[in-house]
PDB file of C-alpha atoms in Angstrom:
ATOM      1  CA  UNK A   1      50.154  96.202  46.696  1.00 45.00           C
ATOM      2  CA  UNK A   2      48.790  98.218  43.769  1.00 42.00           C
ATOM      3  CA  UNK A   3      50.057 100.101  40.861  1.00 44.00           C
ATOM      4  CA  UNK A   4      49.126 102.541  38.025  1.00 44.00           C
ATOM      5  CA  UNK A   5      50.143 104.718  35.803  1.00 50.00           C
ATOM      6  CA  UNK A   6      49.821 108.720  36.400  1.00 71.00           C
ATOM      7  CA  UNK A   7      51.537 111.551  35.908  1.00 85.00           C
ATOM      8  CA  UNK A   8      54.727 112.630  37.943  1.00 92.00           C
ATOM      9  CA  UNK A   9      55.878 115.699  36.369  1.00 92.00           C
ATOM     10  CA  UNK A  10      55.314 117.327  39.433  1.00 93.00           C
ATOM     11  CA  UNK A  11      57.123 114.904  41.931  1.00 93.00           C
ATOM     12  CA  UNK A  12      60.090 114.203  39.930  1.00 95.00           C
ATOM     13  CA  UNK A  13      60.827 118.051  39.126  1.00 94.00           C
ATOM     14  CA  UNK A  14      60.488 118.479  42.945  1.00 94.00           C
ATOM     15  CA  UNK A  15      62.734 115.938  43.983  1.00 94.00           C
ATOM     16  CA  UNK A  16      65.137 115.206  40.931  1.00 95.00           C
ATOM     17  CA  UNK A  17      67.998 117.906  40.159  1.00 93.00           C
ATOM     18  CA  UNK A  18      68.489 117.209  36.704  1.00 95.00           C
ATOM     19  CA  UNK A  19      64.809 117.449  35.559  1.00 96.00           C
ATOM     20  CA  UNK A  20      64.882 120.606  34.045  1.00 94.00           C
ATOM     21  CA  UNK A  21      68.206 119.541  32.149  1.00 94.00           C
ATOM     22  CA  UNK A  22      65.798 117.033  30.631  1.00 95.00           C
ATOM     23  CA  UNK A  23      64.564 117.285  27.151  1.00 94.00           C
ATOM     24  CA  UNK A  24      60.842 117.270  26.927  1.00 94.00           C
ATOM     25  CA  UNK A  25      61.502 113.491  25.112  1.00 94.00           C
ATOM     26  CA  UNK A  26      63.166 112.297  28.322  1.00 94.00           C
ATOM     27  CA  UNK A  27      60.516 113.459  30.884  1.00 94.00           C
ATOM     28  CA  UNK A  28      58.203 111.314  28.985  1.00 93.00           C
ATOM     29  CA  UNK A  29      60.527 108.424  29.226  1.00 93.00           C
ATOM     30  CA  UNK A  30      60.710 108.918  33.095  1.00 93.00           C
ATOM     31  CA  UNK A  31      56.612 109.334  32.976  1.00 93.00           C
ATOM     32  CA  UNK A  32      56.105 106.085  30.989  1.00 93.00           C
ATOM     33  CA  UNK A  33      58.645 103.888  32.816  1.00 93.00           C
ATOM     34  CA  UNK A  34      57.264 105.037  36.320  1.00 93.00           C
ATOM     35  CA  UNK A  35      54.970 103.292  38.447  1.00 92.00           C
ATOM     36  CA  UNK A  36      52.828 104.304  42.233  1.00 93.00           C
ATOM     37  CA  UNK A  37      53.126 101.361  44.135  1.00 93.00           C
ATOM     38  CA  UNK A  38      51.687 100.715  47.446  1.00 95.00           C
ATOM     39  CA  UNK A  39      53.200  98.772  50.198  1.00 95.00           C
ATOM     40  CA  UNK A  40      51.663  97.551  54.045  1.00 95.00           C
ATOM     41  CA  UNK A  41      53.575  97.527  56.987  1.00 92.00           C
ATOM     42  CA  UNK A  42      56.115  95.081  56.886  1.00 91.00           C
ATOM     43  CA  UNK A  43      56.306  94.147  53.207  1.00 92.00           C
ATOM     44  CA  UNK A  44      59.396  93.354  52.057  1.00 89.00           C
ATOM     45  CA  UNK A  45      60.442  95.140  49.083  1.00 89.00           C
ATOM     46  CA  UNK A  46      63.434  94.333  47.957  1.00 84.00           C
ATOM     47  CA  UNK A  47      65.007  90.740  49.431  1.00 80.00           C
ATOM     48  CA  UNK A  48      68.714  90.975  48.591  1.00 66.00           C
ATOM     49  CA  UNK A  49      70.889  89.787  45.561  1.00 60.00           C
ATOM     50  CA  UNK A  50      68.110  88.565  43.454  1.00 55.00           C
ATOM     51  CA  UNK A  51      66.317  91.511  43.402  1.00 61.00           C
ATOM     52  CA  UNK A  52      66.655  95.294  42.277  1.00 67.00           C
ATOM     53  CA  UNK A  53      63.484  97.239  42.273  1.00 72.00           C
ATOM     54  CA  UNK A  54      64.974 100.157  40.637  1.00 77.00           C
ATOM     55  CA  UNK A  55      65.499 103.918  41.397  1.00 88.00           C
ATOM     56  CA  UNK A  56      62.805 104.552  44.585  1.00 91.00           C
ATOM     57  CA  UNK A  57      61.097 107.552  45.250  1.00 94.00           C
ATOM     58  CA  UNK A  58      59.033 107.802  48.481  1.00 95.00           C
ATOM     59  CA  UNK A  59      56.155 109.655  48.317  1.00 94.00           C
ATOM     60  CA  UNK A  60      54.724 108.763  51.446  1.00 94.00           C
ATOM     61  CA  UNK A  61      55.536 106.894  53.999  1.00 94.00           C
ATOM     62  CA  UNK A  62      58.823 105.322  55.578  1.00 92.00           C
ATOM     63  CA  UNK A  63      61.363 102.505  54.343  1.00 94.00           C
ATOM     64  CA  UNK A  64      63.974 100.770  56.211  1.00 91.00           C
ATOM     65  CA  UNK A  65      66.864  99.806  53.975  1.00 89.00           C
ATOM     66  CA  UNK A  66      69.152  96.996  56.355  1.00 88.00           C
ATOM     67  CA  UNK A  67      71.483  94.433  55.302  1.00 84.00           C
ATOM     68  CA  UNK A  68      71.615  90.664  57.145  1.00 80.00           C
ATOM     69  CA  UNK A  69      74.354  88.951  59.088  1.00 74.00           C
ATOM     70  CA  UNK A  70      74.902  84.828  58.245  1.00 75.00           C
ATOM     71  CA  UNK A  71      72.594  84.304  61.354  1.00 75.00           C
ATOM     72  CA  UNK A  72      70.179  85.837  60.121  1.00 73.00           C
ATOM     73  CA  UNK A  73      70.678  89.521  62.524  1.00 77.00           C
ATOM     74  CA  UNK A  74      69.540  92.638  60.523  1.00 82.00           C
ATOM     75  CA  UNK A  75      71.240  95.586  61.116  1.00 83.00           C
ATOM     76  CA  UNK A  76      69.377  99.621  59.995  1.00 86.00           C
ATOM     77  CA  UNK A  77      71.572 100.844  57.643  1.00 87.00           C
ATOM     78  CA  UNK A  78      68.983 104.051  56.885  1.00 88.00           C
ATOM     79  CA  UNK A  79      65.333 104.973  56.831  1.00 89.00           C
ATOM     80  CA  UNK A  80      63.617 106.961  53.964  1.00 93.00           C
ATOM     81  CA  UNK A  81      61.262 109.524  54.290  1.00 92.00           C
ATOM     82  CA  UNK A  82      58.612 111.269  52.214  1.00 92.00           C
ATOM     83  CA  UNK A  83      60.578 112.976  49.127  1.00 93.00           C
ATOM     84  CA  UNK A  84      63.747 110.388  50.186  1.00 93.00           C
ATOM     85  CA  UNK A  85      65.281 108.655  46.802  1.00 92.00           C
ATOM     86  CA  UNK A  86      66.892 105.590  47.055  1.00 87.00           C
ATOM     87  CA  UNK A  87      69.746 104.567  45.310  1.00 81.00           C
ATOM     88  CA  UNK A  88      70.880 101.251  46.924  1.00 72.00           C
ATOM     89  CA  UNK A  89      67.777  99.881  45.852  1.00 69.00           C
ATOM     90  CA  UNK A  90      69.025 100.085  42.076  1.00 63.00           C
ATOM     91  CA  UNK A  91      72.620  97.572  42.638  1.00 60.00           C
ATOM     92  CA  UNK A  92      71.787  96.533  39.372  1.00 58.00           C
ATOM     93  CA  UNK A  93      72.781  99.934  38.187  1.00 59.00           C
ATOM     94  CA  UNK A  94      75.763 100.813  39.949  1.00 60.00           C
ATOM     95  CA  UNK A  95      77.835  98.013  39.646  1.00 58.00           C
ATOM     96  CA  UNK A  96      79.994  98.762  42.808  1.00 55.00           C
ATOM     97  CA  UNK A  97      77.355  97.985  45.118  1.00 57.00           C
ATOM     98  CA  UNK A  98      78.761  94.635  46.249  1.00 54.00           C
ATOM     99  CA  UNK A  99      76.349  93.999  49.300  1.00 62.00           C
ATOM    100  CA  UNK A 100      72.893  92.986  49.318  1.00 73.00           C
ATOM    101  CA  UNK A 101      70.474  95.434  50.170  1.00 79.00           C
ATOM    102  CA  UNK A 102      67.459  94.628  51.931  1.00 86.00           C
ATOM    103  CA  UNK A 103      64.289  97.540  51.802  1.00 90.00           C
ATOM    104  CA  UNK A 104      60.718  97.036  53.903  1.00 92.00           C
ATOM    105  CA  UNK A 105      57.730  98.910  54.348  1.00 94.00           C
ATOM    106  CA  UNK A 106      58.413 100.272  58.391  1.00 91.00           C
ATOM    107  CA  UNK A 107      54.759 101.739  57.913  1.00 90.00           C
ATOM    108  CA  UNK A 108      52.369 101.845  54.921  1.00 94.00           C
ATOM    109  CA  UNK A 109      53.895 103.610  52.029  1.00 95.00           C
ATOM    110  CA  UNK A 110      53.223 105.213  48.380  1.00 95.00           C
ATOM    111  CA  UNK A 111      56.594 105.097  46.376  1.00 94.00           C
ATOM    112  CA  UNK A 112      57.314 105.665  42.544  1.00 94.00           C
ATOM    113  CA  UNK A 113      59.135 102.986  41.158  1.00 91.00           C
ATOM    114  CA  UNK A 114      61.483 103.884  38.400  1.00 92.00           C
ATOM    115  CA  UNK A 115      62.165 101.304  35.883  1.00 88.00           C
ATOM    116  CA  UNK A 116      65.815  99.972  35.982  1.00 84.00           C
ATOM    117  CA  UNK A 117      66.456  99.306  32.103  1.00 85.00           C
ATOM    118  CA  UNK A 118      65.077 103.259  31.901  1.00 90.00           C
ATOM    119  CA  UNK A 119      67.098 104.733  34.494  1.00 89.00           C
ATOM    120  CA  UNK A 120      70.564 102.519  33.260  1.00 86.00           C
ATOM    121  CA  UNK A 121      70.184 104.237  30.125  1.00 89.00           C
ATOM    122  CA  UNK A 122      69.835 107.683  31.493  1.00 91.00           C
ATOM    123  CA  UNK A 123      72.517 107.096  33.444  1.00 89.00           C
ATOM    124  CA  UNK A 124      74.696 106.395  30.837  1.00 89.00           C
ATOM    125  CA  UNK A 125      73.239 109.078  28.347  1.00 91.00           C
ATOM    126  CA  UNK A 126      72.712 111.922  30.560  1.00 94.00           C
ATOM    127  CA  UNK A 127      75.963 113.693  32.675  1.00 95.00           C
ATOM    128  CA  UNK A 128      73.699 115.183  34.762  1.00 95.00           C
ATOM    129  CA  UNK A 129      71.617 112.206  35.658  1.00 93.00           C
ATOM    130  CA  UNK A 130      75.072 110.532  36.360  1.00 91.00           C
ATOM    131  CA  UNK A 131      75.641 112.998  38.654  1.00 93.00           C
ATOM    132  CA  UNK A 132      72.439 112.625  40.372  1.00 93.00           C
ATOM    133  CA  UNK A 133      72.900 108.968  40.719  1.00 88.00           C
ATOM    134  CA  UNK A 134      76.940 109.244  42.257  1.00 86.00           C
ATOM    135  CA  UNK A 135      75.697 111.967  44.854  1.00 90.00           C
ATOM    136  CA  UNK A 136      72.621 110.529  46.360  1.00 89.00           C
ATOM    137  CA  UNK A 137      74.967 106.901  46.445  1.00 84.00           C
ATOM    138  CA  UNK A 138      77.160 109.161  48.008  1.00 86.00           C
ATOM    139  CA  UNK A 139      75.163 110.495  50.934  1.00 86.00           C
ATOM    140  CA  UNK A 140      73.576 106.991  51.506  1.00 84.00           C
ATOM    141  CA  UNK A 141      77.293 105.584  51.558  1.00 83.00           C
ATOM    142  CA  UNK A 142      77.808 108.655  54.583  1.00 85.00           C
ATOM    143  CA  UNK A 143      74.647 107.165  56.158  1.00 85.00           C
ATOM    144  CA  UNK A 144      75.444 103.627  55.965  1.00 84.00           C
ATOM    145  CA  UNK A 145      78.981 104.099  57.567  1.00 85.00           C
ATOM    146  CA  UNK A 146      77.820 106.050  60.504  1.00 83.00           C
ATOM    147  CA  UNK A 147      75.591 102.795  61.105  1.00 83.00           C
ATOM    148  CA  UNK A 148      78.924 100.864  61.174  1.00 83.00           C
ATOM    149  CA  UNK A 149      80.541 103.848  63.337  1.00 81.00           C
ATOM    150  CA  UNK A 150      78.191 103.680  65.832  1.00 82.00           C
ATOM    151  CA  UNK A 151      77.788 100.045  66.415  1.00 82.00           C
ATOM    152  CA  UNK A 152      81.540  99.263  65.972  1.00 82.00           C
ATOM    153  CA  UNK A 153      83.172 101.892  67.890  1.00 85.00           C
ATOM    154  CA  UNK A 154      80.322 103.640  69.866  1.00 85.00           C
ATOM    155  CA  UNK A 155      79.286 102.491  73.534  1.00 91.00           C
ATOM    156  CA  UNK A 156      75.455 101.131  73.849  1.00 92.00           C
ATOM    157  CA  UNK A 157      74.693 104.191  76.332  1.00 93.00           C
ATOM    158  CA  UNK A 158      76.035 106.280  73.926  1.00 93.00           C
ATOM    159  CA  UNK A 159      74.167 104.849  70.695  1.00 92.00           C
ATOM    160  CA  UNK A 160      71.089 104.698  72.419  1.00 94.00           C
ATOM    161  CA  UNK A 161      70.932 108.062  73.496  1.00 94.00           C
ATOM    162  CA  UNK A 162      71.783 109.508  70.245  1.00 94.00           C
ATOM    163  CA  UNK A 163      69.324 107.495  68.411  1.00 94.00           C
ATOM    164  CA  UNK A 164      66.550 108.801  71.382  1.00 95.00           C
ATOM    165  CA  UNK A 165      67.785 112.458  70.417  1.00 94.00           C
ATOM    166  CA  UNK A 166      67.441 112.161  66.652  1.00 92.00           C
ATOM    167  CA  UNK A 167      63.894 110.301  67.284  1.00 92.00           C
ATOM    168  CA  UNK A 168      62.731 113.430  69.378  1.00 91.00           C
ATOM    169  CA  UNK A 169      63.675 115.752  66.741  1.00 89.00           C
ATOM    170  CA  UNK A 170      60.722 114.128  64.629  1.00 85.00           C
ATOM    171  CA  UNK A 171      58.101 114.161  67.151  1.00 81.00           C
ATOM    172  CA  UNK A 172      56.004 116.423  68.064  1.00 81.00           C
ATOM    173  CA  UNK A 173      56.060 115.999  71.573  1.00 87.00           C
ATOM    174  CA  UNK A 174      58.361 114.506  74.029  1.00 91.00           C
ATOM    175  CA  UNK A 175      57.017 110.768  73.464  1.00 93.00           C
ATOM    176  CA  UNK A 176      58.627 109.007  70.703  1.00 93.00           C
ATOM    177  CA  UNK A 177      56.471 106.103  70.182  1.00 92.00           C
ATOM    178  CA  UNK A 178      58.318 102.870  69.493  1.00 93.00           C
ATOM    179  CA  UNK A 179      58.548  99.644  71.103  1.00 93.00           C
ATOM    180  CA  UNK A 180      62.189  98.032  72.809  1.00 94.00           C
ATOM    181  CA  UNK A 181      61.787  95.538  69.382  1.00 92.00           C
ATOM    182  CA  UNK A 182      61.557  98.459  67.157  1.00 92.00           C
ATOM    183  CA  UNK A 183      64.181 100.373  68.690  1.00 93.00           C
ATOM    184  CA  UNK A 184      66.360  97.413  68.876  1.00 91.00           C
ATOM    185  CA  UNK A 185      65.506  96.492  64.707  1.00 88.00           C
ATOM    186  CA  UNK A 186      66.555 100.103  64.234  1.00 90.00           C
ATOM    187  CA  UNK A 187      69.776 100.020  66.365  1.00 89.00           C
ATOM    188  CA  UNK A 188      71.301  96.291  65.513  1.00 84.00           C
ATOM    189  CA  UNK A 189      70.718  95.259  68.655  1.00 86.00           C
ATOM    190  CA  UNK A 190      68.819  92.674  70.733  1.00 87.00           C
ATOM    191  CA  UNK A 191      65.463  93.822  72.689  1.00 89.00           C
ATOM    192  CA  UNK A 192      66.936  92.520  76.272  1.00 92.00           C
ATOM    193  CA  UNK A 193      69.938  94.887  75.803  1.00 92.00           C
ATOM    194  CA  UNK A 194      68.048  97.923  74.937  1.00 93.00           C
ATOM    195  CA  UNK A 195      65.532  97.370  77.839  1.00 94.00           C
ATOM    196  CA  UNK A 196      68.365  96.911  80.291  1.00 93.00           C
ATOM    197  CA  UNK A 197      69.922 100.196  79.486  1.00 94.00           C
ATOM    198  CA  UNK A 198      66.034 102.028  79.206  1.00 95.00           C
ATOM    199  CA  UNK A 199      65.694 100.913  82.440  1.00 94.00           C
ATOM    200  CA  UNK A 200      68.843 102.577  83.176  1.00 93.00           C
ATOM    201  CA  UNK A 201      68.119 105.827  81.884  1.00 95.00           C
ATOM    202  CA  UNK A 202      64.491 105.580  83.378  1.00 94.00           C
ATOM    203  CA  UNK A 203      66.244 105.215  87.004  1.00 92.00           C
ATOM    204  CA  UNK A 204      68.470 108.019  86.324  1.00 92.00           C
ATOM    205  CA  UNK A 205      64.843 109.944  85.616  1.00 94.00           C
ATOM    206  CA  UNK A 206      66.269 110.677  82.142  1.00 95.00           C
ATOM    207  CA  UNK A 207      62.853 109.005  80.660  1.00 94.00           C
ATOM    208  CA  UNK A 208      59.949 107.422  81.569  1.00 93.00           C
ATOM    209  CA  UNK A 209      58.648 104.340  79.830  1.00 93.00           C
ATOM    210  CA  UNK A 210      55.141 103.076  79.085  1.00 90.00           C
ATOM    211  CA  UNK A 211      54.310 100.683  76.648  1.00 89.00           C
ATOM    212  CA  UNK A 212      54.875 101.189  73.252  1.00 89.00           C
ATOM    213  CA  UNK A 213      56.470 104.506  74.135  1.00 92.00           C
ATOM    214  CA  UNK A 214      59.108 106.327  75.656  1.00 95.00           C
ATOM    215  CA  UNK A 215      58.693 109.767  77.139  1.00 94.00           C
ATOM    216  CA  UNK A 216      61.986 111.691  77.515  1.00 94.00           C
ATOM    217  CA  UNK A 217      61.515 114.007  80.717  1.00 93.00           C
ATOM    218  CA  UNK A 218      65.171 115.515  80.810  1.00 92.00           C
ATOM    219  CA  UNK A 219      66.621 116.678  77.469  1.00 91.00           C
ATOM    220  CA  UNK A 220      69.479 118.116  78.857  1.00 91.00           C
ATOM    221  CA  UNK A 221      70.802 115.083  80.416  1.00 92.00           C
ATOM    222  CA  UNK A 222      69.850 112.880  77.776  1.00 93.00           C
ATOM    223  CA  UNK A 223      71.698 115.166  74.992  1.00 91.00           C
ATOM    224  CA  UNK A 224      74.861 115.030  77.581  1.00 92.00           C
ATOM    225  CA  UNK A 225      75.261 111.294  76.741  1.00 90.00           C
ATOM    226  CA  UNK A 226      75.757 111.658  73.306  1.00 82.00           C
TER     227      UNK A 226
END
């Protein structure tokens, strides 16, 4: 992990709203209180209660945001993307956020880290900064309870098949290359289950698996479970 200062006028009036509500006083405060980390594969960025990184922007790369069970299960609330600004990450500024929040690197990753102390203040002093802050907590909130949706009221078939649809809208092919652990990480589930029911849609030619991918040979018939 590295980090050093630069410039982000560029990123943040790309991917923040309310930047050019900003006075020219206030861009510099987001400029000095702004950092480029980089994370490997797998690092944990934020572990819970007894951390909050701050406001996140990704600017390359993909994070996982998940929450843990008492036994220790994770369960894939999200993922972030490249321009993707997380929220949940700052608890420590928006007081209703009651949960722990748990954030890892799912592949190597450049994000701006915003300083919380900073972005508290802004938040407080600027309306349209508030704003910013409520709606993006807001759309995360939409994404975090059609996690719970799906694996509360949603059959397994179901889930999985909507998950392999959504995953095939990103590639660029009809592989989508993930492992039965990954998917299973992603999906709150345990790797046996979601090989049983691969194998099911595998006999039912729906897809056909190799390892460390899954090839999806009838779209049709895979969108019809979902």
């Amino acid at each position: 992990m590295s980090a050093h200062a630069e410039d982000f006028t560029s990123v943040f009036a790309e991917h923040f709203e309310f930047w050019d509500k900003l006075s020219q006083s206030e861009k510099d405060l987001f400029n000095n209180n702004s950092s480029l980390i980089k994370y490997q594969k797998g690092t944990i960025i934020q572990n819970g209660e007894n951390d909050c990184v701050g406001v996140i922007l990704v600017k390359s790369g993909v994070l996982r945001t998940y929450i843990l069970s008492e036994e220790g299960r994770d369960i894939t609330l999200y993922r972030l993307y490249k321009g993707d600004v997380c929220i949940l990450s700052a608890s420590c500024i928006i007081r209703s956020i009651t949960f722990d929040v748990h954030i890892e690197a799912d592949e190597e990753c450049e994000i701006v880290a915003i300083s919380v102390s900073m972005f508290t203040k802004m938040t407080q002093n600027n309306i349209y900064v508030e704003c910013f802050v409520y709606k993006t907590a807001t759309d995360r909130f939409s994404d975090v309870m059609w996690a719970m949706q799906q694996i509360l009221f949603m059959s397994f078939d179901k889930r999985l098949a909507t998950f392999l649809t959504d995953e095939l809208s990103k590639s660029e092919d009809d592989t989508i290359k993930l492992t039965h652990e990954q998917i299973a990480k992603y999906m709150g589930s345990a790797r046996e289950v979601v090989t049983r029911m691969l194998k099911c849609f595998a006999d039912d030619r729906i897809v056909e698996l190799s390892r460390g991918s899954i090839k999806v040979i009838d779209k049709k018939k895979l969108r019809s479970l979902t």
